[in-house]
mmCIF file of C-alpha atoms in Angstrom:
data_model
loop_
_atom_site.group_PDB
_atom_site.id
_atom_site.type_symbol
_atom_site.label_atom_id
_atom_site.label_comp_id
_atom_site.label_asym_id
_atom_site.label_seq_id
_atom_site.Cartn_x
_atom_site.Cartn_y
_atom_site.Cartn_z
ATOM 1 C CA UNK A 244 0.490 0.308 0.348
ATOM 2 C CA UNK A 245 1.315 3.196 -0.899
ATOM 3 C CA UNK A 246 1.658 6.005 1.884
ATOM 4 C CA UNK A 247 -0.341 8.599 -0.733
ATOM 5 C CA UNK A 248 -2.848 5.586 0.541
ATOM 6 C CA UNK A 249 -3.665 6.028 3.986
ATOM 7 C CA UNK A 250 -5.032 9.831 3.204
ATOM 8 C CA UNK A 251 -7.834 7.999 1.779
ATOM 9 C CA UNK A 252 -8.618 6.075 4.480
ATOM 10 C CA UNK A 253 -11.134 7.615 7.667
ATOM 11 C CA UNK A 254 -8.326 6.022 10.204
ATOM 12 C CA UNK A 255 -11.037 7.425 13.506
ATOM 13 C CA UNK A 256 -13.747 4.689 12.595
ATOM 14 C CA UNK A 257 -11.612 2.829 13.541
ATOM 15 C CA UNK A 258 -9.255 4.223 15.979
ATOM 16 C CA UNK A 259 -11.973 6.319 18.219
ATOM 17 C CA UNK A 260 -14.011 5.229 21.374
ATOM 18 C CA UNK A 261 -17.171 5.635 18.912
ATOM 19 C CA UNK A 262 -15.329 2.550 15.852
ATOM 20 C CA UNK A 263 -14.456 1.327 19.321
ATOM 21 C CA UNK A 264 -17.817 0.760 19.789
ATOM 22 C CA UNK A 265 -18.668 -0.896 16.609
ATOM 23 C CA UNK A 266 -15.265 -3.034 15.997
ATOM 24 C CA UNK A 267 -16.631 -4.126 19.828
ATOM 25 C CA UNK A 268 -20.326 -4.961 17.852
ATOM 26 C CA UNK A 269 -19.294 -7.466 14.735
ATOM 27 C CA UNK A 270 -16.591 -9.001 17.354
ATOM 28 C CA UNK A 271 -19.912 -10.369 19.642
ATOM 29 C CA UNK A 272 -22.026 -10.517 16.394
ATOM 30 C CA UNK A 273 -20.164 -13.273 15.100
ATOM 31 C CA UNK A 274 -19.464 -14.366 18.870
ATOM 32 C CA UNK A 275 -22.608 -14.993 18.378
ATOM 33 C CA UNK A 276 -23.781 -16.540 14.740
ATOM 34 C CA UNK A 277 -20.668 -19.572 15.172
ATOM 35 C CA UNK A 278 -22.326 -20.574 18.561
ATOM 36 C CA UNK A 279 -26.111 -20.290 17.512
ATOM 37 C CA UNK A 280 -24.579 -22.416 14.523
ATOM 38 C CA UNK A 281 -21.964 -24.469 15.678
ATOM 39 C CA UNK A 282 -23.509 -25.854 19.505
ATOM 40 C CA UNK A 283 -26.144 -23.594 20.700
ATOM 41 C CA UNK A 284 -29.270 -23.614 17.622
ATOM 42 C CA UNK A 285 -32.458 -22.204 17.622
ATOM 43 C CA UNK A 286 -35.496 -23.290 16.263
ATOM 44 C CA UNK A 287 -39.451 -23.052 16.069
ATOM 45 C CA UNK A 288 -41.297 -18.609 15.190
ATOM 46 C CA UNK A 289 -38.634 -17.467 18.324
ATOM 47 C CA UNK A 290 -35.398 -18.625 17.605
ATOM 48 C CA UNK A 291 -35.231 -17.240 13.984
ATOM 49 C CA UNK A 292 -36.433 -14.636 14.857
ATOM 50 C CA UNK A 293 -33.630 -14.359 17.653
ATOM 51 C CA UNK A 294 -30.888 -15.834 14.409
ATOM 52 C CA UNK A 295 -32.508 -12.625 11.884
ATOM 53 C CA UNK A 296 -31.922 -9.817 15.026
ATOM 54 C CA UNK A 297 -28.308 -11.152 15.319
ATOM 55 C CA UNK A 298 -27.175 -11.635 11.391
ATOM 56 C CA UNK A 299 -29.209 -8.443 10.051
ATOM 57 C CA UNK A 300 -27.584 -7.023 12.856
ATOM 58 C CA UNK A 301 -23.924 -7.794 11.718
ATOM 59 C CA UNK A 302 -24.079 -7.576 8.830
ATOM 60 C CA UNK A 303 -24.905 -3.333 8.431
ATOM 61 C CA UNK A 304 -22.899 -3.327 10.973
ATOM 62 C CA UNK A 305 -20.407 -5.025 9.509
ATOM 63 C CA UNK A 306 -21.373 -2.087 6.359
ATOM 64 C CA UNK A 307 -20.793 0.905 7.954
ATOM 65 C CA UNK A 308 -17.626 0.922 9.629
ATOM 66 C CA UNK A 309 -16.298 0.197 5.918
ATOM 67 C CA UNK A 310 -18.584 2.549 4.466
ATOM 68 C CA UNK A 311 -17.295 4.811 7.548
ATOM 69 C CA UNK A 312 -13.191 4.066 7.034
ATOM 70 C CA UNK A 313 -13.637 3.973 2.806
ATOM 71 C CA UNK A 314 -15.163 7.448 3.630
ATOM 72 C CA UNK A 315 -17.321 5.828 0.697
ATOM 73 C CA UNK A 316 -20.445 7.184 2.877
ATOM 74 C CA UNK A 317 -19.578 10.522 0.509
ATOM 75 C CA UNK A 318 -20.807 8.855 -2.224
ATOM 76 C CA UNK A 319 -24.672 8.173 -0.496
ATOM 77 C CA UNK A 320 -27.049 10.228 -0.760
ATOM 78 C CA UNK A 321 -28.183 10.103 2.826
ATOM 79 C CA UNK A 322 -27.742 11.716 6.238
ATOM 80 C CA UNK A 323 -24.580 10.088 6.871
ATOM 81 C CA UNK A 324 -24.505 10.894 10.997
ATOM 82 C CA UNK A 325 -28.281 10.814 10.952
ATOM 83 C CA UNK A 326 -28.173 6.612 8.960
ATOM 84 C CA UNK A 327 -25.673 5.542 11.908
ATOM 85 C CA UNK A 328 -27.104 6.606 15.508
ATOM 86 C CA UNK A 329 -30.604 5.516 14.065
ATOM 87 C CA UNK A 330 -29.409 1.982 13.269
ATOM 88 C CA UNK A 331 -27.568 1.385 16.395
ATOM 89 C CA UNK A 332 -30.691 2.701 18.021
ATOM 90 C CA UNK A 333 -32.819 0.561 16.090
ATOM 91 C CA UNK A 334 -29.650 -2.374 16.821
ATOM 92 C CA UNK A 335 -29.866 -1.914 19.910
ATOM 93 C CA UNK A 336 -33.441 -2.206 20.346
ATOM 94 C CA UNK A 337 -33.682 -5.595 18.781
ATOM 95 C CA UNK A 338 -31.019 -7.063 20.488
ATOM 96 C CA UNK A 339 -32.139 -6.201 23.576
ATOM 97 C CA UNK A 340 -35.543 -8.227 22.553
ATOM 98 C CA UNK A 341 -33.259 -11.304 21.170
ATOM 99 C CA UNK A 342 -31.178 -10.965 24.669
ATOM 100 C CA UNK A 343 -34.012 -11.393 26.161
ATOM 101 C CA UNK A 344 -35.931 -13.512 24.323
ATOM 102 C CA UNK A 345 -33.735 -16.384 23.994
ATOM 103 C CA UNK A 346 -32.701 -17.047 26.821
ATOM 104 C CA UNK A 347 -35.953 -17.755 28.308
ATOM 105 C CA UNK A 348 -37.326 -19.614 25.103
ATOM 106 C CA UNK A 349 -33.967 -21.133 25.075
ATOM 107 C CA UNK A 350 -32.574 -22.545 27.902
ATOM 108 C CA UNK A 351 -33.998 -23.911 30.777
ATOM 109 C CA UNK A 352 -31.561 -24.717 34.147
ATOM 110 C CA UNK A 353 -33.062 -28.592 35.094
ATOM 111 C CA UNK A 354 -31.470 -28.978 31.449
ATOM 112 C CA UNK A 355 -28.240 -30.755 32.906
ATOM 113 C CA UNK A 356 -26.458 -33.303 34.393
ATOM 114 C CA UNK A 357 -30.221 -34.899 32.748
ATOM 115 C CA UNK A 358 -29.509 -33.385 28.947
ATOM 116 C CA UNK A 359 -26.676 -32.655 27.306
ATOM 117 C CA UNK A 360 -24.960 -29.552 29.520
ATOM 118 C CA UNK A 361 -22.450 -29.112 26.129
ATOM 119 C CA UNK A 362 -25.645 -27.332 24.529
ATOM 120 C CA UNK A 363 -26.833 -25.356 27.484
ATOM 121 C CA UNK A 364 -22.793 -23.926 28.337
ATOM 122 C CA UNK A 365 -23.429 -22.178 24.682
ATOM 123 C CA UNK A 366 -27.344 -20.935 24.921
ATOM 124 C CA UNK A 367 -26.074 -19.395 28.215
ATOM 125 C CA UNK A 368 -22.757 -18.157 25.854
ATOM 126 C CA UNK A 369 -25.183 -17.389 23.698
ATOM 127 C CA UNK A 370 -26.703 -14.855 26.071
ATOM 128 C CA UNK A 371 -23.940 -13.724 27.584
ATOM 129 C CA UNK A 372 -22.522 -12.235 23.872
ATOM 130 C CA UNK A 373 -25.801 -10.465 23.542
ATOM 131 C CA UNK A 374 -25.950 -9.036 26.254
ATOM 132 C CA UNK A 375 -22.539 -7.802 25.314
ATOM 133 C CA UNK A 376 -23.436 -6.948 21.844
ATOM 134 C CA UNK A 377 -26.487 -4.861 22.969
ATOM 135 C CA UNK A 378 -24.391 -2.663 25.691
ATOM 136 C CA UNK A 379 -22.050 -2.412 22.504
ATOM 137 C CA UNK A 380 -24.604 -0.813 20.657
ATOM 138 C CA UNK A 381 -26.011 2.072 23.989
ATOM 139 C CA UNK A 382 -22.930 3.015 23.797
ATOM 140 C CA UNK A 383 -22.665 3.798 20.181
ATOM 141 C CA UNK A 384 -25.638 6.324 20.966
ATOM 142 C CA UNK A 385 -24.807 7.002 24.047
ATOM 143 C CA UNK A 386 -21.004 8.586 22.328
ATOM 144 C CA UNK A 387 -22.943 10.107 19.192
ATOM 145 C CA UNK A 388 -24.899 12.725 20.683
ATOM 146 C CA UNK A 389 -22.192 14.995 21.734
ATOM 147 C CA UNK A 390 -18.945 15.817 19.679
ATOM 148 C CA UNK A 391 -16.036 16.126 22.482
ATOM 149 C CA UNK A 392 -14.441 19.810 22.149
ATOM 150 C CA UNK A 393 -17.703 21.358 21.309
ATOM 151 C CA UNK A 394 -18.904 21.988 24.049
ATOM 152 C CA UNK A 395 -20.227 19.304 23.992
ATOM 153 C CA UNK A 396 -23.518 20.335 20.842
ATOM 154 C CA UNK A 397 -26.088 18.252 19.191
ATOM 155 C CA UNK A 398 -24.628 16.901 15.996
ATOM 156 C CA UNK A 399 -27.839 15.262 14.357
ATOM 157 C CA UNK A 400 -31.308 15.261 15.033
ATOM 158 C CA UNK A 401 -31.695 12.112 15.094
ATOM 159 C CA UNK A 402 -28.666 11.998 17.806
ATOM 160 C CA UNK A 403 -30.743 14.268 20.758
ATOM 161 C CA UNK A 404 -33.156 12.651 22.622
ATOM 162 C CA UNK A 405 -36.218 14.135 20.649
ATOM 163 C CA UNK A 406 -34.729 11.800 17.711
ATOM 164 C CA UNK A 407 -33.668 8.554 19.372
ATOM 165 C CA UNK A 408 -37.209 8.348 21.169
ATOM 166 C CA UNK A 409 -38.721 8.416 18.074
ATOM 167 C CA UNK A 410 -37.139 5.589 17.068
ATOM 168 C CA UNK A 411 -38.699 3.970 19.994
ATOM 169 C CA UNK A 412 -41.673 4.812 18.985
ATOM 170 C CA UNK A 413 -41.033 3.170 15.753
ATOM 171 C CA UNK A 414 -40.202 0.290 17.149
ATOM 172 C CA UNK A 415 -42.618 0.671 19.838
ATOM 173 C CA UNK A 416 -45.659 1.039 17.172
ATOM 174 C CA UNK A 417 -43.943 -2.010 15.273
ATOM 175 C CA UNK A 418 -44.318 -4.571 17.961
ATOM 176 C CA UNK A 419 -48.203 -2.981 18.990
ATOM 177 C CA UNK A 420 -49.103 -3.408 15.234
ATOM 178 C CA UNK A 421 -47.718 -7.048 15.425
ATOM 179 C CA UNK A 422 -50.129 -7.455 18.615
ATOM 180 C CA UNK A 423 -52.603 -6.383 16.715
ATOM 181 C CA UNK A 424 -52.409 -8.594 14.039
ATOM 182 C CA UNK A 425 -52.096 -12.176 15.513
ATOM 183 C CA UNK A 426 -56.212 -12.132 17.397
ATOM 184 C CA UNK A 427 -56.602 -9.415 18.795
ATOM 185 C CA UNK A 428 -60.214 -8.893 16.897
ATOM 186 C CA UNK A 429 -59.682 -6.280 16.653
ATOM 187 C CA UNK A 430 -62.504 -5.215 14.345
ATOM 188 C CA UNK A 431 -65.223 -5.654 16.492
ATOM 189 C CA UNK A 432 -65.944 -2.610 18.223
ATOM 190 C CA UNK A 433 -65.504 0.491 16.256
ATOM 191 C CA UNK A 434 -63.644 1.572 18.587
ATOM 192 C CA UNK A 435 -60.579 -0.953 18.639
ATOM 193 C CA UNK A 436 -59.982 -0.389 15.482
ATOM 194 C CA UNK A 437 -60.639 3.117 15.569
ATOM 195 C CA UNK A 438 -57.786 2.631 17.704
ATOM 196 C CA UNK A 439 -55.423 0.682 15.684
ATOM 197 C CA UNK A 440 -55.999 3.146 12.942
ATOM 198 C CA UNK A 441 -53.853 4.762 15.380
ATOM 199 C CA UNK A 442 -51.520 2.901 16.151
ATOM 200 C CA UNK A 443 -51.023 2.617 12.396
ATOM 201 C CA UNK A 444 -51.149 5.794 12.305
ATOM 202 C CA UNK A 445 -48.696 7.398 13.991
ATOM 203 C CA UNK A 446 -46.090 4.458 13.913
ATOM 204 C CA UNK A 447 -47.012 5.733 10.142
ATOM 205 C CA UNK A 448 -45.394 9.046 10.811
ATOM 206 C CA UNK A 449 -43.553 8.691 13.115
ATOM 207 C CA UNK A 450 -40.966 6.040 10.506
ATOM 208 C CA UNK A 451 -41.732 9.371 6.971
ATOM 209 C CA UNK A 452 -40.535 12.060 9.932
ATOM 210 C CA UNK A 453 -37.369 9.724 11.098
ATOM 211 C CA UNK A 454 -36.719 8.537 6.110
ATOM 212 C CA UNK A 455 -36.731 12.035 6.059
ATOM 213 C CA UNK A 456 -34.238 13.248 8.569
ATOM 214 C CA UNK A 457 -32.028 10.187 7.253
ATOM 215 C CA UNK A 458 -32.365 10.888 3.862
ATOM 216 C CA UNK A 459 -31.115 14.798 3.910
ATOM 217 C CA UNK A 460 -34.499 15.787 2.857
ATOM 218 C CA UNK A 461 -35.648 17.414 5.613
ATOM 219 C CA UNK A 462 -35.962 20.444 3.062
ATOM 220 C CA UNK A 463 -39.110 19.029 1.576
ATOM 221 C CA UNK A 464 -41.491 19.562 5.168
ATOM 222 C CA UNK A 465 -41.190 23.834 3.785
ATOM 223 C CA UNK A 466 -40.998 24.661 7.840
ATOM 224 C CA UNK A 467 -37.704 23.776 9.774
ATOM 225 C CA UNK A 468 -37.579 19.993 11.131
ATOM 226 C CA UNK A 469 -37.968 21.587 15.628
ATOM 227 C CA UNK A 470 -41.630 22.967 14.423
ATOM 228 C CA UNK A 471 -42.571 20.031 12.378
ATOM 229 C CA UNK A 472 -40.814 17.166 15.234
ATOM 230 C CA UNK A 473 -44.101 19.245 17.270
ATOM 231 C CA UNK A 474 -46.433 19.572 15.584
ATOM 232 C CA UNK A 475 -46.456 16.472 14.554
ATOM 233 C CA UNK A 476 -45.713 15.128 18.444
ATOM 234 C CA UNK A 477 -48.532 17.291 19.441
ATOM 235 C CA UNK A 478 -50.783 15.423 17.627
ATOM 236 C CA UNK A 479 -49.894 11.880 17.830
ATOM 237 C CA UNK A 480 -50.343 11.956 22.050
ATOM 238 C CA UNK A 481 -53.693 13.527 21.809
ATOM 239 C CA UNK A 482 -54.045 10.799 19.763
ATOM 240 C CA UNK A 483 -52.121 7.842 21.731
ATOM 241 C CA UNK A 484 -54.395 9.447 24.670
ATOM 242 C CA UNK A 485 -57.658 8.747 23.305
ATOM 243 C CA UNK A 486 -56.324 4.673 21.511
ATOM 244 C CA UNK A 487 -55.180 4.470 25.543
ATOM 245 C CA UNK A 488 -58.070 5.374 26.822
ATOM 246 C CA UNK A 489 -61.016 4.189 24.272
ATOM 247 C CA UNK A 490 -59.196 0.649 24.405
ATOM 248 C CA UNK A 491 -59.142 -1.057 27.587
ATOM 249 C CA UNK A 492 -62.039 0.163 27.699
ATOM 250 C CA UNK A 493 -63.158 -1.891 25.077
ATOM 251 C CA UNK A 494 -61.635 -4.925 25.786
ATOM 252 C CA UNK A 495 -62.391 -5.588 29.179
ATOM 253 C CA UNK A 496 -65.228 -3.785 30.397
ATOM 254 C CA UNK A 497 -67.922 -7.093 31.559
ATOM 255 C CA UNK A 498 -70.531 -4.833 29.071
ATOM 256 C CA UNK A 499 -68.035 -4.986 25.607
ATOM 257 C CA UNK A 500 -65.477 -7.360 26.776
ATOM 258 C CA UNK A 501 -63.512 -10.016 29.549
ATOM 259 C CA UNK A 502 -62.276 -8.433 32.645
ATOM 260 C CA UNK A 503 -60.853 -11.428 33.713
ATOM 261 C CA UNK A 504 -58.423 -13.747 31.272
ATOM 262 C CA UNK A 505 -60.957 -16.475 30.380
ATOM 263 C CA UNK A 506 -59.946 -20.150 31.309
ATOM 264 C CA UNK A 507 -58.613 -22.830 29.696
ATOM 265 C CA UNK A 508 -57.303 -20.323 27.111
ATOM 266 C CA UNK A 509 -53.816 -21.781 25.981
ATOM 267 C CA UNK A 510 -50.899 -19.809 26.411
ATOM 268 C CA UNK A 511 -49.348 -18.252 22.915
ATOM 269 C CA UNK A 512 -52.201 -17.899 20.977
ATOM 270 C CA UNK A 513 -54.760 -15.948 23.108
ATOM 271 C CA UNK A 514 -56.544 -13.062 22.477
ATOM 272 C CA UNK A 515 -57.051 -11.508 25.454
ATOM 273 C CA UNK A 516 -53.434 -11.797 26.122
ATOM 274 C CA UNK A 517 -52.312 -10.591 23.636
ATOM 275 C CA UNK A 518 -55.167 -7.770 23.855
ATOM 276 C CA UNK A 519 -53.121 -7.479 27.812
ATOM 277 C CA UNK A 520 -50.352 -6.844 25.636
ATOM 278 C CA UNK A 521 -51.062 -3.411 23.332
ATOM 279 C CA UNK A 522 -52.854 -2.347 26.797
ATOM 280 C CA UNK A 523 -49.566 -1.797 28.135
ATOM 281 C CA UNK A 524 -47.988 -1.197 25.625
ATOM 282 C CA UNK A 525 -50.209 1.395 23.839
ATOM 283 C CA UNK A 526 -49.987 3.429 27.522
ATOM 284 C CA UNK A 527 -46.108 2.631 27.481
ATOM 285 C CA UNK A 528 -46.099 4.174 23.896
ATOM 286 C CA UNK A 529 -47.933 7.289 25.009
ATOM 287 C CA UNK A 530 -45.072 8.157 27.525
ATOM 288 C CA UNK A 531 -42.909 7.971 24.716
ATOM 289 C CA UNK A 532 -45.206 10.160 23.326
ATOM 290 C CA UNK A 533 -45.004 12.482 26.424
ATOM 291 C CA UNK A 534 -41.191 11.860 26.586
ATOM 292 C CA UNK A 535 -40.171 13.261 23.151
ATOM 293 C CA UNK A 536 -43.443 16.718 23.444
ATOM 294 C CA UNK A 537 -41.190 18.340 26.293
ATOM 295 C CA UNK A 538 -38.041 16.899 25.416
ATOM 296 C CA UNK A 539 -38.247 18.981 22.110
ATOM 297 C CA UNK A 540 -39.855 22.127 24.117
ATOM 298 C CA UNK A 541 -36.661 22.367 26.277
ATOM 299 C CA UNK A 542 -34.263 21.965 23.829
ATOM 300 C CA UNK A 543 -35.971 24.626 21.829
ATOM 301 C CA UNK A 544 -33.266 27.505 23.106
ATOM 302 C CA UNK A 545 -30.841 24.985 22.566
ATOM 303 C CA UNK A 546 -32.205 24.082 18.359
ATOM 304 C CA UNK A 547 -30.861 27.300 18.062
ATOM 305 C CA UNK A 548 -27.541 25.966 17.537
ATOM 306 C CA UNK A 549 -26.760 24.384 13.454
ATOM 307 C CA UNK A 550 -28.022 21.120 13.519
ATOM 308 C CA UNK A 551 -26.554 18.890 10.980
ATOM 309 C CA UNK A 552 -29.350 17.664 8.835
#
């Protein structure tokens, strides 16, 4: 390699705190995938989901690191810093879910010594490495929020509290819709159908806003991004308040639904459980939208500093 070739490589993409966290992500991701394939194994829908999460996060992390090192991301029509922190936030949530789901369904303490102890030990190692990868993604999000030496000024919208919260809102919205369509019979009442529409509309709004920021197309909004974000968050909060109130009433009130879990309802395939999960997650997402609204309002003076969109 010639001496001048080093000028074309971004060494800080590796030898920096954020770069180190990405290297850890790749190392741990590779370890998880290798352990699963070699001895831990996976099966059924839950195992397939976990394996999909680990392989997808590993592949995208590798692509981000390569693009950052080679500076090829400058050829992409995207806002690179917003894209990187958005993926790190989403990967944190996905890996967190897989880190909880895999040991719950695949690690049995009483498997040993009656069954194969080696498989159990592999699965414990997978769980530990997955949790470590989750910490690595969370560390990247934390480190991306401010640049040292610049007074802690925010450098990208998706690295702000509002930006990270919007990623969490999108994730929770997807989980709500998946749970909603898994046998809740939401079309039984007009009110529950309205709630389903609210969940879908708010999810599409958050996804659209994040997509505009990541793609660097915020100029199409014709208004400052911060103002559009506050207006949208306020409207979504009002919609979620109505849905969070109506859904429990029409699902668990004695007049419209079942206040108690029906006897003989099979676990994992019970409509009542799905309805309860949607109710809980709707309140969680409502709390996220309220937090987003508060963060957006409090950060308005700070947003006079120039954000990198």
